[in-house]
Amino acid sequence: MFALNSIKRARTTIIEKTASPELFAHSPALALFRDFRDLPPACFSGSTHLEVAAEQVIQSPYDFGLVVNSQHEILGCILESVLLLENRMSLQQAGFDLALMDARQLMKPLSALLAIELSAFSQLSVRKLAKLMLQKQLQELVIMDSASDEMRSIITLTQMRKLTHLALHQPTPVSQLVGILKH
């Protein structure tokens, strides 16, 4: 795995979510892979209001959105769970003015995301991928293709929990965000 410093472009087409087959621990991790070339994620600017970003992510085929600049360079990732109404209400109760908050404030910056090479990812089972992500305390993992220098996908623990029989526990993103925003 490696840290990401920059990604050049992201596509902005919105495609409806598609049903995936149920997976098991021994299933290949590639069964979770949805290629951005075929199913682009929701992309929006950092100044996008949280409600608008949430709506775009809900309409996308993924449980996250990518925050991009005006040149469509990826700045970061924001999980659907962070954008959920109840999590926004938790932020409001913690003293944050939601009317003044935008996607940039809640995104995980590109530099904070970890990635795995597509060829290494293709060797993992769902169980090994889940173990890796839990050990590294990752809620998302970027799949990179170094041959083309492209971000090909992002796998989230939420996605794995929905599609597998594994009991995956992850920290509540809002509690982490409140701590980050207060510093």
mmCIF file of C-alpha atoms in Angstrom:
data_model
loop_
_atom_site.group_PDB
_atom_site.id
_atom_site.type_symbol
_atom_site.label_atom_id
_atom_site.label_comp_id
_atom_site.label_asym_id
_atom_site.label_seq_id
_atom_site.Cartn_x
_atom_site.Cartn_y
_atom_site.Cartn_z
ATOM 1 C CA MET A 1 0.000 0.000 0.000
ATOM 2 C CA PHE A 2 1.116 3.540 -0.607
ATOM 3 C CA ALA A 3 -0.010 7.112 0.001
ATOM 4 C CA LEU A 4 -1.526 9.149 -2.802
ATOM 5 C CA ASN A 5 -0.175 12.568 -3.647
ATOM 6 C CA SER A 6 -1.958 13.480 -6.841
ATOM 7 C CA ILE A 7 -4.372 12.094 -9.368
ATOM 8 C CA LYS A 8 -4.885 13.934 -12.606
ATOM 9 C CA ARG A 9 -8.519 13.534 -13.645
ATOM 10 C CA ALA A 10 -11.879 12.153 -12.614
ATOM 11 C CA ARG A 11 -14.947 11.557 -14.745
ATOM 12 C CA THR A 12 -18.213 13.166 -13.732
ATOM 13 C CA THR A 13 -20.978 11.021 -15.237
ATOM 14 C CA ILE A 14 -23.703 9.842 -12.835
ATOM 15 C CA ILE A 15 -24.871 6.247 -13.262
ATOM 16 C CA GLU A 16 -27.545 4.414 -11.271
ATOM 17 C CA LYS A 17 -26.439 1.991 -8.548
ATOM 18 C CA THR A 18 -26.331 -1.601 -9.689
ATOM 19 C CA ALA A 19 -27.051 -4.707 -7.659
ATOM 20 C CA SER A 20 -24.075 -6.925 -6.859
ATOM 21 C CA PRO A 21 -24.099 -10.589 -5.930
ATOM 22 C CA GLU A 22 -23.635 -11.506 -2.284
ATOM 23 C CA LEU A 23 -20.041 -12.400 -1.506
ATOM 24 C CA PHE A 24 -18.303 -14.548 1.075
ATOM 25 C CA ALA A 25 -14.984 -14.316 2.941
ATOM 26 C CA HIS A 26 -13.278 -16.709 0.526
ATOM 27 C CA SER A 27 -14.514 -14.811 -2.557
ATOM 28 C CA PRO A 28 -11.828 -12.984 -4.543
ATOM 29 C CA ALA A 29 -11.547 -9.292 -3.664
ATOM 30 C CA LEU A 30 -11.880 -8.583 -7.387
ATOM 31 C CA ALA A 31 -15.577 -9.428 -6.985
ATOM 32 C CA LEU A 32 -15.868 -6.096 -5.112
ATOM 33 C CA PHE A 33 -14.071 -4.167 -7.843
ATOM 34 C CA ARG A 34 -16.124 -1.690 -9.869
ATOM 35 C CA ASP A 35 -13.954 0.075 -12.414
ATOM 36 C CA PHE A 36 -14.231 3.868 -12.607
ATOM 37 C CA ARG A 37 -13.739 3.459 -16.367
ATOM 38 C CA ASP A 38 -17.104 1.673 -16.539
ATOM 39 C CA LEU A 39 -18.912 3.236 -13.554
ATOM 40 C CA PRO A 40 -17.584 6.722 -12.776
ATOM 41 C CA PRO A 41 -18.188 7.998 -9.221
ATOM 42 C CA ALA A 42 -19.992 11.206 -8.298
ATOM 43 C CA CYS A 43 -17.598 14.149 -8.556
ATOM 44 C CA PHE A 44 -18.214 17.640 -7.231
ATOM 45 C CA SER A 45 -16.255 20.747 -6.280
ATOM 46 C CA GLY A 46 -15.021 21.374 -2.776
ATOM 47 C CA SER A 47 -17.425 24.296 -2.432
ATOM 48 C CA THR A 48 -20.464 22.044 -2.991
ATOM 49 C CA HIS A 49 -22.932 22.322 -0.099
ATOM 50 C CA LEU A 50 -23.259 19.141 1.981
ATOM 51 C CA GLU A 51 -26.902 18.512 1.015
ATOM 52 C CA VAL A 52 -26.083 18.762 -2.697
ATOM 53 C CA ALA A 53 -23.047 16.488 -2.283
ATOM 54 C CA ALA A 54 -25.179 13.959 -0.375
ATOM 55 C CA GLU A 55 -27.788 13.904 -3.145
ATOM 56 C CA GLN A 56 -25.122 13.348 -5.815
ATOM 57 C CA VAL A 57 -23.544 10.492 -3.856
ATOM 58 C CA ILE A 58 -26.937 8.860 -3.237
ATOM 59 C CA GLN A 59 -27.593 8.945 -6.995
ATOM 60 C CA SER A 60 -24.170 7.494 -7.839
ATOM 61 C CA PRO A 61 -23.209 3.806 -8.066
ATOM 62 C CA TYR A 62 -20.904 4.150 -5.035
ATOM 63 C CA ASP A 63 -21.113 4.999 -1.343
ATOM 64 C CA PHE A 64 -18.679 7.911 -1.687
ATOM 65 C CA GLY A 65 -17.997 10.914 -3.862
ATOM 66 C CA LEU A 66 -14.811 12.497 -5.138
ATOM 67 C CA VAL A 67 -14.089 16.149 -4.488
ATOM 68 C CA VAL A 68 -12.390 17.702 -7.520
ATOM 69 C CA ASN A 69 -11.004 21.088 -8.515
ATOM 70 C CA SER A 70 -11.941 23.061 -11.631
ATOM 71 C CA GLN A 71 -9.476 20.999 -13.719
ATOM 72 C CA HIS A 72 -11.186 17.781 -12.495
ATOM 73 C CA GLU A 73 -8.132 16.829 -10.439
ATOM 74 C CA ILE A 74 -9.104 14.782 -7.407
ATOM 75 C CA LEU A 75 -8.673 16.613 -4.110
ATOM 76 C CA GLY A 76 -10.198 14.000 -1.820
ATOM 77 C CA CYS A 77 -12.953 11.536 -1.028
ATOM 78 C CA ILE A 78 -16.080 11.888 1.091
ATOM 79 C CA LEU A 79 -18.055 8.870 2.293
ATOM 80 C CA GLU A 80 -21.826 8.693 2.003
ATOM 81 C CA SER A 81 -21.961 7.840 5.722
ATOM 82 C CA VAL A 82 -20.385 11.224 6.511
ATOM 83 C CA LEU A 83 -23.023 12.985 4.419
ATOM 84 C CA LEU A 84 -26.032 11.214 5.963
ATOM 85 C CA LEU A 85 -28.573 13.511 7.588
ATOM 86 C CA GLU A 86 -28.114 12.036 11.076
ATOM 87 C CA ASN A 87 -24.359 12.597 10.877
ATOM 88 C CA ARG A 88 -24.859 16.170 9.699
ATOM 89 C CA MET A 89 -27.225 16.672 12.641
ATOM 90 C CA SER A 90 -24.512 15.356 14.982
ATOM 91 C CA LEU A 91 -22.140 17.967 13.597
ATOM 92 C CA GLN A 92 -24.769 20.642 14.117
ATOM 93 C CA GLN A 93 -25.279 19.501 17.721
ATOM 94 C CA ALA A 94 -21.506 19.720 18.193
ATOM 95 C CA GLY A 95 -21.726 23.416 17.320
ATOM 96 C CA PHE A 96 -20.953 23.494 13.608
ATOM 97 C CA ASP A 97 -23.021 25.690 11.290
ATOM 98 C CA LEU A 98 -24.074 23.348 8.480
ATOM 99 C CA ALA A 99 -25.129 26.269 6.300
ATOM 100 C CA LEU A 100 -21.471 27.317 6.144
ATOM 101 C CA MET A 101 -19.996 23.849 5.600
ATOM 102 C CA ASP A 102 -19.033 22.398 2.248
ATOM 103 C CA ALA A 103 -17.630 19.143 0.899
ATOM 104 C CA ARG A 104 -14.023 20.335 1.212
ATOM 105 C CA GLN A 105 -14.385 20.563 4.989
ATOM 106 C CA LEU A 106 -15.563 16.964 5.409
ATOM 107 C CA MET A 107 -13.570 15.211 2.685
ATOM 108 C CA LYS A 108 -10.582 13.022 3.399
ATOM 109 C CA PRO A 109 -7.776 14.694 1.402
ATOM 110 C CA LEU A 110 -6.055 12.711 -1.326
ATOM 111 C CA SER A 111 -2.818 12.826 0.669
ATOM 112 C CA ALA A 112 -4.550 10.975 3.556
ATOM 113 C CA LEU A 113 -5.852 8.122 1.382
ATOM 114 C CA LEU A 114 -3.938 4.879 1.054
ATOM 115 C CA ALA A 115 -3.813 2.874 -2.136
ATOM 116 C CA ILE A 116 -3.033 -0.622 -3.297
ATOM 117 C CA GLU A 117 -1.814 -1.593 -6.742
ATOM 118 C CA LEU A 118 -4.471 -3.323 -8.852
ATOM 119 C CA SER A 119 -2.228 -6.364 -9.394
ATOM 120 C CA ALA A 120 -1.716 -6.802 -5.615
ATOM 121 C CA PHE A 121 -5.425 -6.229 -4.962
ATOM 122 C CA SER A 122 -6.327 -8.948 -7.471
ATOM 123 C CA GLN A 123 -4.414 -11.508 -5.365
ATOM 124 C CA LEU A 124 -6.511 -10.895 -2.216
ATOM 125 C CA SER A 125 -9.617 -12.637 -0.941
ATOM 126 C CA VAL A 126 -12.437 -10.581 0.560
ATOM 127 C CA ARG A 127 -11.362 -11.803 4.036
ATOM 128 C CA LYS A 128 -7.730 -10.724 3.505
ATOM 129 C CA LEU A 129 -8.835 -7.359 2.141
ATOM 130 C CA ALA A 130 -11.138 -6.792 5.123
ATOM 131 C CA LYS A 131 -8.375 -7.795 7.543
ATOM 132 C CA LEU A 132 -5.924 -5.433 5.841
ATOM 133 C CA MET A 133 -8.360 -2.517 5.949
ATOM 134 C CA LEU A 134 -9.303 -3.150 9.587
ATOM 135 C CA GLN A 135 -5.650 -3.490 10.659
ATOM 136 C CA LYS A 136 -4.795 -0.203 8.950
ATOM 137 C CA GLN A 137 -8.055 1.374 10.253
ATOM 138 C CA LEU A 138 -9.113 2.283 6.727
ATOM 139 C CA GLN A 139 -12.687 3.080 5.837
ATOM 140 C CA GLU A 140 -11.716 3.261 2.182
ATOM 141 C CA LEU A 141 -8.889 1.921 0.043
ATOM 142 C CA VAL A 142 -7.956 3.284 -3.370
ATOM 143 C CA ILE A 143 -7.172 0.796 -6.141
ATOM 144 C CA MET A 144 -4.468 2.214 -8.431
ATOM 145 C CA ASP A 145 -3.219 1.049 -11.794
ATOM 146 C CA SER A 146 0.387 2.231 -11.885
ATOM 147 C CA ALA A 147 0.754 1.235 -15.543
ATOM 148 C CA SER A 148 -1.769 3.898 -16.547
ATOM 149 C CA ASP A 149 -1.321 6.085 -13.416
ATOM 150 C CA GLU A 150 -5.089 5.907 -12.870
ATOM 151 C CA MET A 151 -7.287 5.588 -9.837
ATOM 152 C CA ARG A 152 -9.403 2.625 -10.915
ATOM 153 C CA SER A 153 -11.687 2.181 -7.914
ATOM 154 C CA ILE A 154 -12.224 2.735 -4.216
ATOM 155 C CA ILE A 155 -13.339 -0.074 -1.925
ATOM 156 C CA THR A 156 -15.078 0.904 1.328
ATOM 157 C CA LEU A 157 -15.796 -1.092 4.474
ATOM 158 C CA THR A 158 -19.431 -0.068 4.109
ATOM 159 C CA GLN A 159 -19.512 -1.629 0.640
ATOM 160 C CA MET A 160 -17.938 -4.839 1.951
ATOM 161 C CA ARG A 161 -20.357 -4.996 4.880
ATOM 162 C CA LYS A 162 -23.327 -4.691 2.501
ATOM 163 C CA LEU A 163 -22.082 -7.371 0.107
ATOM 164 C CA THR A 164 -20.513 -9.959 2.417
ATOM 165 C CA HIS A 165 -21.260 -12.084 5.451
ATOM 166 C CA LEU A 166 -18.339 -10.588 7.385
ATOM 167 C CA ALA A 167 -18.926 -8.666 10.605
ATOM 168 C CA LEU A 168 -16.933 -5.516 9.925
ATOM 169 C CA HIS A 169 -16.749 -2.874 12.609
ATOM 170 C CA GLN A 170 -15.503 0.609 11.872
ATOM 171 C CA PRO A 171 -15.347 3.817 13.882
ATOM 172 C CA THR A 172 -18.150 6.312 13.447
ATOM 173 C CA PRO A 173 -16.886 8.836 10.894
ATOM 174 C CA VAL A 174 -18.691 11.760 12.547
ATOM 175 C CA SER A 175 -16.896 11.326 15.858
ATOM 176 C CA GLN A 176 -13.618 11.474 13.970
ATOM 177 C CA LEU A 177 -14.736 14.496 11.961
ATOM 178 C CA VAL A 178 -15.813 16.471 15.018
ATOM 179 C CA GLY A 179 -12.352 15.936 16.476
ATOM 180 C CA ILE A 180 -10.664 17.017 13.245
ATOM 181 C CA LEU A 181 -12.863 20.077 12.760
ATOM 182 C CA LYS A 182 -12.329 21.318 16.326
ATOM 183 C CA HIS A 183 -8.542 21.457 15.910
#
